[in-house]
mmCIF file of C-alpha atoms and ligand atoms in Angstrom:
data_model
loop_
_atom_site.group_PDB
_atom_site.id
_atom_site.type_symbol
_atom_site.label_atom_id
_atom_site.label_comp_id
_atom_site.label_asym_id
_atom_site.label_seq_id
_atom_site.Cartn_x
_atom_site.Cartn_y
_atom_site.Cartn_z
ATOM 1 C CA UNK A 1 98.039 92.080 67.919
ATOM 2 C CA UNK A 2 98.614 94.726 65.252
ATOM 3 C CA UNK A 3 100.114 94.048 61.788
ATOM 4 C CA UNK A 4 103.349 95.262 63.188
ATOM 5 C CA UNK A 5 103.377 92.384 65.779
ATOM 6 C CA UNK A 6 102.756 94.890 68.635
ATOM 7 C CA UNK A 7 99.832 95.225 70.985
ATOM 8 C CA UNK A 8 97.259 97.458 69.241
ATOM 9 C CA UNK A 9 96.396 99.481 72.366
ATOM 10 C CA UNK A 10 94.067 101.970 70.584
ATOM 11 C CA UNK A 11 92.006 98.958 69.114
ATOM 12 C CA UNK A 12 91.774 97.469 72.595
ATOM 13 C CA UNK A 13 90.620 100.735 74.155
ATOM 14 C CA UNK A 14 88.087 101.221 71.398
ATOM 15 C CA UNK A 15 86.523 97.720 72.180
ATOM 16 C CA UNK A 16 86.574 98.438 75.946
ATOM 17 C CA UNK A 17 84.736 101.690 75.486
ATOM 18 C CA UNK A 18 81.878 99.664 73.872
ATOM 19 C CA UNK A 19 81.473 97.386 76.955
ATOM 20 C CA UNK A 20 78.139 97.985 78.509
ATOM 21 C CA UNK A 21 78.220 100.197 81.625
ATOM 22 C CA UNK A 22 78.573 98.315 84.809
ATOM 23 C CA UNK A 23 79.842 95.077 83.081
ATOM 24 C CA UNK A 24 82.701 92.961 84.640
ATOM 25 C CA UNK A 25 85.844 93.312 82.572
ATOM 26 C CA UNK A 26 88.615 90.709 82.691
ATOM 27 C CA UNK A 27 92.160 92.045 82.715
ATOM 28 C CA UNK A 28 95.428 90.045 82.955
ATOM 29 C CA UNK A 29 97.801 91.686 85.633
ATOM 30 C CA UNK A 30 100.942 90.365 83.737
ATOM 31 C CA UNK A 31 102.253 87.820 81.391
ATOM 32 C CA UNK A 32 99.131 87.821 79.165
ATOM 33 C CA UNK A 33 97.954 84.398 78.019
ATOM 34 C CA UNK A 34 97.849 83.633 75.178
ATOM 35 C CA UNK A 35 99.614 86.711 73.658
ATOM 36 C CA UNK A 36 102.518 87.585 75.985
ATOM 37 C CA UNK A 37 101.818 91.212 75.487
ATOM 38 C CA UNK A 38 101.636 93.247 78.725
ATOM 39 C CA UNK A 39 100.163 96.761 79.188
ATOM 40 C CA UNK A 40 102.592 99.523 79.871
ATOM 41 C CA UNK A 41 101.964 101.700 83.068
ATOM 42 C CA UNK A 42 100.559 104.296 80.785
ATOM 43 C CA UNK A 43 98.271 101.837 79.111
ATOM 44 C CA UNK A 44 96.970 100.600 82.456
ATOM 45 C CA UNK A 45 96.085 104.267 83.454
ATOM 46 C CA UNK A 46 94.337 104.712 80.066
ATOM 47 C CA UNK A 47 92.352 101.550 80.717
ATOM 48 C CA UNK A 48 91.526 102.779 84.221
ATOM 49 C CA UNK A 49 89.959 105.883 82.721
ATOM 50 C CA UNK A 50 87.631 103.805 80.622
ATOM 51 C CA UNK A 51 86.962 101.475 83.640
ATOM 52 C CA UNK A 52 86.054 104.630 85.648
ATOM 53 C CA UNK A 53 83.949 106.342 82.941
ATOM 54 C CA UNK A 54 81.888 103.267 82.249
ATOM 55 C CA UNK A 55 81.640 102.030 85.854
ATOM 56 C CA UNK A 56 83.203 98.752 85.003
ATOM 57 C CA UNK A 57 84.051 96.105 87.593
ATOM 58 C CA UNK A 58 87.586 94.998 86.910
ATOM 59 C CA UNK A 59 88.394 91.353 87.497
ATOM 60 C CA UNK A 60 92.148 90.985 87.524
ATOM 61 C CA UNK A 61 93.334 87.656 86.643
ATOM 62 C CA UNK A 62 96.776 87.293 88.499
ATOM 63 C CA UNK A 63 98.073 83.848 87.358
ATOM 64 C CA UNK A 64 101.699 84.652 86.671
ATOM 65 C CA UNK A 65 102.992 86.689 89.427
ATOM 66 C CA UNK A 66 106.886 86.804 89.393
ATOM 67 C CA UNK A 67 107.081 85.566 85.755
ATOM 68 C CA UNK A 68 107.035 88.981 84.093
ATOM 69 C CA UNK A 69 109.280 91.494 85.672
ATOM 70 C CA UNK A 70 109.456 90.424 89.278
ATOM 71 C CA UNK A 71 107.071 89.494 92.207
ATOM 72 C CA UNK A 72 106.640 93.153 93.199
ATOM 73 C CA UNK A 73 106.859 94.763 89.772
ATOM 74 C CA UNK A 74 104.067 92.410 88.401
ATOM 75 C CA UNK A 75 101.821 93.535 91.071
ATOM 76 C CA UNK A 76 101.965 97.223 90.013
ATOM 77 C CA UNK A 77 98.723 97.321 88.069
ATOM 78 C CA UNK A 78 96.710 95.368 90.699
ATOM 79 C CA UNK A 79 97.855 97.755 93.401
ATOM 80 C CA UNK A 80 96.978 100.748 91.180
ATOM 81 C CA UNK A 81 93.510 99.441 90.630
ATOM 82 C CA UNK A 82 92.921 98.576 94.243
ATOM 83 C CA UNK A 83 93.790 102.102 95.218
ATOM 84 C CA UNK A 84 91.847 103.736 92.406
ATOM 85 C CA UNK A 85 88.508 101.880 91.958
ATOM 86 C CA UNK A 86 85.688 101.354 94.524
ATOM 87 C CA UNK A 87 85.384 97.731 93.756
ATOM 88 C CA UNK A 88 87.759 95.172 92.331
ATOM 89 C CA UNK A 89 87.968 91.324 92.062
ATOM 90 C CA UNK A 90 91.527 89.711 92.049
ATOM 91 C CA UNK A 91 91.989 86.100 91.353
ATOM 92 C CA UNK A 92 95.465 84.995 92.383
ATOM 93 C CA UNK A 93 96.815 81.638 91.451
ATOM 94 C CA UNK A 94 99.563 79.513 92.934
ATOM 95 C CA UNK A 95 99.482 76.950 90.142
ATOM 96 C CA UNK A 96 102.598 78.468 88.312
ATOM 97 C CA UNK A 97 104.560 80.372 90.852
ATOM 98 C CA UNK A 98 104.319 77.647 93.605
ATOM 99 C CA UNK A 99 104.265 74.698 91.079
ATOM 100 C CA UNK A 100 100.935 73.566 92.670
ATOM 101 C CA UNK A 101 98.837 73.205 89.457
ATOM 102 C CA UNK A 102 97.262 69.956 90.619
ATOM 103 C CA UNK A 103 96.291 71.113 94.023
ATOM 104 C CA UNK A 104 94.074 73.948 92.807
ATOM 105 C CA UNK A 105 95.518 76.536 95.019
ATOM 106 C CA UNK A 106 94.793 80.223 94.738
ATOM 107 C CA UNK A 107 92.567 83.007 96.191
ATOM 108 C CA UNK A 108 89.753 85.172 95.180
ATOM 109 C CA UNK A 109 90.387 88.686 96.729
ATOM 110 C CA UNK A 110 87.370 91.017 96.959
ATOM 111 C CA UNK A 111 88.115 94.751 97.457
ATOM 112 C CA UNK A 112 85.265 97.067 98.199
ATOM 113 C CA UNK A 113 84.961 100.310 99.994
ATOM 114 C CA UNK A 114 81.650 99.327 101.682
ATOM 115 C CA UNK A 115 82.148 96.975 104.635
ATOM 116 C CA UNK A 116 78.355 96.363 104.572
ATOM 117 C CA UNK A 117 78.511 95.009 100.974
ATOM 118 C CA UNK A 118 81.377 92.703 101.964
ATOM 119 C CA UNK A 119 79.059 90.785 104.266
ATOM 120 C CA UNK A 120 76.670 90.104 101.414
ATOM 121 C CA UNK A 121 79.521 89.225 99.055
ATOM 122 C CA UNK A 122 80.997 86.830 101.568
ATOM 123 C CA UNK A 123 77.770 85.012 102.053
ATOM 124 C CA UNK A 124 77.155 84.823 98.157
ATOM 125 C CA UNK A 125 80.744 83.461 97.742
ATOM 126 C CA UNK A 126 80.272 80.907 100.612
ATOM 127 C CA UNK A 127 77.132 79.763 98.798
ATOM 128 C CA UNK A 128 79.010 79.282 95.379
ATOM 129 C CA UNK A 129 81.830 77.505 97.209
ATOM 130 C CA UNK A 130 79.321 75.189 99.085
ATOM 131 C CA UNK A 131 77.851 74.207 95.746
ATOM 132 C CA UNK A 132 81.110 73.739 93.943
ATOM 133 C CA UNK A 133 83.127 71.803 96.454
ATOM 134 C CA UNK A 134 81.765 72.383 99.825
ATOM 135 C CA UNK A 135 84.982 71.825 101.864
ATOM 136 C CA UNK A 136 87.922 71.429 99.539
ATOM 137 C CA UNK A 137 91.251 69.935 100.464
ATOM 138 C CA UNK A 138 93.639 72.520 101.744
ATOM 139 C CA UNK A 139 96.980 70.744 101.315
ATOM 140 C CA UNK A 140 98.210 73.278 98.600
ATOM 141 C CA UNK A 141 97.003 76.205 100.682
ATOM 142 C CA UNK A 142 98.809 74.805 103.762
ATOM 143 C CA UNK A 143 102.069 74.577 101.747
ATOM 144 C CA UNK A 144 101.797 78.130 100.532
ATOM 145 C CA UNK A 145 100.848 79.478 103.966
ATOM 146 C CA UNK A 146 103.867 77.586 105.571
ATOM 147 C CA UNK A 147 106.277 79.059 102.992
ATOM 148 C CA UNK A 148 104.875 82.607 103.131
ATOM 149 C CA UNK A 149 104.885 82.647 106.946
ATOM 150 C CA UNK A 150 108.543 81.695 107.214
ATOM 151 C CA UNK A 151 111.064 84.418 106.106
ATOM 152 C CA UNK A 152 113.737 81.929 105.124
ATOM 153 C CA UNK A 153 111.351 79.701 103.022
ATOM 154 C CA UNK A 154 109.832 82.763 101.463
ATOM 155 C CA UNK A 155 113.180 84.077 100.464
ATOM 156 C CA UNK A 156 114.091 80.683 98.935
ATOM 157 C CA UNK A 157 110.736 80.575 97.171
ATOM 158 C CA UNK A 158 111.232 84.105 95.742
ATOM 159 C CA UNK A 159 114.601 83.156 94.449
ATOM 160 C CA UNK A 160 113.294 80.225 92.608
ATOM 161 C CA UNK A 161 110.473 82.174 91.089
ATOM 162 C CA UNK A 162 113.253 84.687 90.015
ATOM 163 C CA UNK A 163 115.318 81.979 88.482
ATOM 164 C CA UNK A 164 112.265 80.728 86.505
ATOM 165 C CA UNK A 165 111.564 84.354 85.342
ATOM 166 C CA UNK A 166 115.188 84.899 84.298
ATOM 167 C CA UNK A 167 115.232 81.629 82.416
ATOM 168 C CA UNK A 168 112.132 82.559 80.315
ATOM 169 C CA UNK A 169 113.440 86.076 79.728
ATOM 170 C CA UNK A 170 116.824 84.515 78.544
ATOM 171 C CA UNK A 171 115.063 82.141 76.245
ATOM 172 C CA UNK A 172 113.202 85.072 74.739
ATOM 173 C CA UNK A 173 116.291 87.162 74.151
ATOM 174 C CA UNK A 174 118.249 84.058 73.067
ATOM 175 C CA UNK A 175 115.661 83.236 70.472
ATOM 176 C CA UNK A 176 115.678 86.670 68.990
ATOM 177 C CA UNK A 177 119.412 86.642 68.891
ATOM 178 C CA UNK A 178 119.482 83.184 67.290
ATOM 179 C CA UNK A 179 117.181 84.591 64.562
ATOM 180 C CA UNK A 180 119.679 87.474 63.821
ATOM 181 C CA UNK A 181 121.888 85.467 61.396
ATOM 182 C CA UNK A 182 118.819 84.718 59.290
ATOM 183 C CA UNK A 183 117.964 88.381 59.053
ATOM 184 C CA UNK A 184 114.917 87.915 61.213
ATOM 185 C CA UNK A 185 115.819 89.821 64.345
ATOM 186 C CA UNK A 186 113.507 92.839 63.574
ATOM 187 C CA UNK A 187 110.575 90.557 62.500
ATOM 188 C CA UNK A 188 110.648 88.558 65.744
ATOM 189 C CA UNK A 189 111.868 91.433 68.074
ATOM 190 C CA UNK A 190 108.453 91.368 69.866
ATOM 191 C CA UNK A 191 109.228 88.038 71.290
ATOM 192 C CA UNK A 192 111.847 89.633 73.511
ATOM 193 C CA UNK A 193 109.398 92.454 74.563
ATOM 194 C CA UNK A 194 106.567 90.103 75.538
ATOM 195 C CA UNK A 195 106.488 88.675 78.976
ATOM 196 C CA UNK A 196 105.648 85.313 80.579
ATOM 197 C CA UNK A 197 105.411 81.807 79.415
ATOM 198 C CA UNK A 198 103.532 82.502 76.153
ATOM 199 C CA UNK A 199 104.022 84.258 72.914
ATOM 200 C CA UNK A 200 101.965 85.213 69.918
ATOM 201 C CA UNK A 201 104.949 84.610 67.567
ATOM 202 C CA UNK A 202 103.280 86.141 64.498
ATOM 203 C CA UNK A 203 103.829 82.802 62.534
ATOM 204 C CA UNK A 204 100.950 82.122 60.289
ATOM 205 C CA UNK A 205 99.008 78.882 60.335
ATOM 206 C CA UNK A 206 100.694 77.487 57.238
ATOM 207 C CA UNK A 207 104.126 78.314 58.709
ATOM 208 C CA UNK A 208 103.092 76.531 62.007
ATOM 209 C CA UNK A 209 101.885 73.500 59.977
ATOM 210 C CA UNK A 210 105.384 73.440 58.190
ATOM 211 C CA UNK A 211 107.225 73.729 61.425
ATOM 212 C CA UNK A 212 105.415 70.765 62.721
ATOM 213 C CA UNK A 213 105.660 68.670 59.559
ATOM 214 C CA UNK A 214 109.235 69.478 58.470
ATOM 215 C CA UNK A 215 110.905 70.229 61.865
ATOM 216 C CA UNK A 216 108.719 68.662 64.596
ATOM 217 C CA UNK A 217 108.302 71.980 66.266
ATOM 218 C CA UNK A 218 104.885 72.362 67.775
ATOM 219 C CA UNK A 219 102.800 75.413 68.650
ATOM 220 C CA UNK A 220 99.179 76.404 68.314
ATOM 221 C CA UNK A 221 97.883 77.179 64.834
ATOM 222 C CA UNK A 222 97.378 80.913 65.968
ATOM 223 C CA UNK A 223 101.112 81.107 66.221
ATOM 224 C CA UNK A 224 101.085 80.934 70.076
ATOM 225 C CA UNK A 225 104.126 79.188 71.451
ATOM 226 C CA UNK A 226 104.995 78.094 74.957
ATOM 227 C CA UNK A 227 108.391 79.900 75.457
ATOM 228 C CA UNK A 228 108.975 78.055 78.759
ATOM 229 C CA UNK A 229 109.080 74.699 76.780
ATOM 230 C CA UNK A 230 111.981 75.718 74.596
ATOM 231 C CA UNK A 231 115.285 73.878 75.135
ATOM 232 C CA UNK A 232 117.879 76.458 75.728
ATOM 233 C CA UNK A 233 120.564 74.221 74.211
ATOM 234 C CA UNK A 234 118.723 74.061 70.825
ATOM 235 C CA UNK A 235 117.904 77.679 70.121
ATOM 236 C CA UNK A 236 120.054 77.669 66.914
ATOM 237 C CA UNK A 237 118.109 74.690 65.658
ATOM 238 C CA UNK A 238 114.705 76.339 66.434
ATOM 239 C CA UNK A 239 115.901 79.541 64.698
ATOM 240 C CA UNK A 240 116.933 77.472 61.589
ATOM 241 C CA UNK A 241 113.474 75.915 61.547
ATOM 242 C CA UNK A 242 111.682 79.150 61.799
ATOM 243 C CA UNK A 243 113.985 80.639 59.097
ATOM 244 C CA UNK A 244 113.143 77.770 56.942
ATOM 245 C CA UNK A 245 109.315 78.146 57.126
ATOM 246 C CA UNK A 246 109.604 81.959 56.793
ATOM 247 C CA UNK A 247 111.431 81.634 53.418
HETATM 248 C C1 PLP B 301 95.566 83.677 82.599
HETATM 249 C C2 PLP B 301 95.322 82.483 83.370
HETATM 250 N N1 PLP B 301 94.502 82.539 84.427
HETATM 251 C C3 PLP B 301 94.188 81.392 85.118
HETATM 252 C C4 PLP B 301 94.844 80.238 84.747
HETATM 253 C C5 PLP B 301 94.404 79.017 85.583
HETATM 254 O O1 PLP B 301 94.742 79.184 86.936
HETATM 255 P P1 PLP B 301 94.419 78.081 88.039
HETATM 256 O O2 PLP B 301 95.357 76.883 87.791
HETATM 257 O O3 PLP B 301 94.670 78.670 89.283
HETATM 258 O O4 PLP B 301 92.980 77.696 87.865
HETATM 259 C C6 PLP B 301 95.616 80.101 83.621
HETATM 260 C C7 PLP B 301 96.371 78.913 83.142
HETATM 261 O O5 PLP B 301 96.309 77.873 83.722
HETATM 262 C C8 PLP B 301 95.900 81.347 82.950
HETATM 263 O O6 PLP B 301 96.748 81.351 81.931
#
């Protein structure tokens, strides 16, 4: 995060250009944890140029599909990379968007242009899986498969994910608005721009400590807050508390 509370894309690209050729590079498809900053479509294309020029293997961590701009919209970068790079790993999680955190449900998707390689990859993955948990329970996976195979259930699920997405978006804009009377709208405008559950608020460790001690408001000392955990009926008190520690 830059000093202006925005994502410093140039600094990020400069670091990426230093990654040794052929390495795996971890990217978050959307709703970046812990910062909340997502890449624009242009930024994704610039990252793609670096990935190509350094033969990097992208591993796209897709843990929050549907929490950013929508189920389809959030897949934009993953689809772009699947079309543009010869090999790609995608880890898709159902923990959040299906509420199945404790059932450990998700998928590793391996994309490669070489069918031959896929046979080797599959046997390597089977080996890892066998050593990890051999034959894991599939209850969560069975729930997801049932929902996705049934158009009516799938539509209901998509509506519920959309309701969660809108709730988080409203909390973000609501908090920025609640900070307006304190003259802090500009300073915290990035919270409305960020996506997903988490936010790098830009609050300093001392301010986070004061929030905790004086107002019983909790976040990580880095200033990372869980936006989804905010009570929508208490945005004004939260804004008062933030204004107090920012004095
Ligand atoms: C970016 C990111 N990826 C992955 C995970 C974990 O996903 P899973 O519960 O499927 O292991 C989390 C958080 O739980 C996360 O924030």
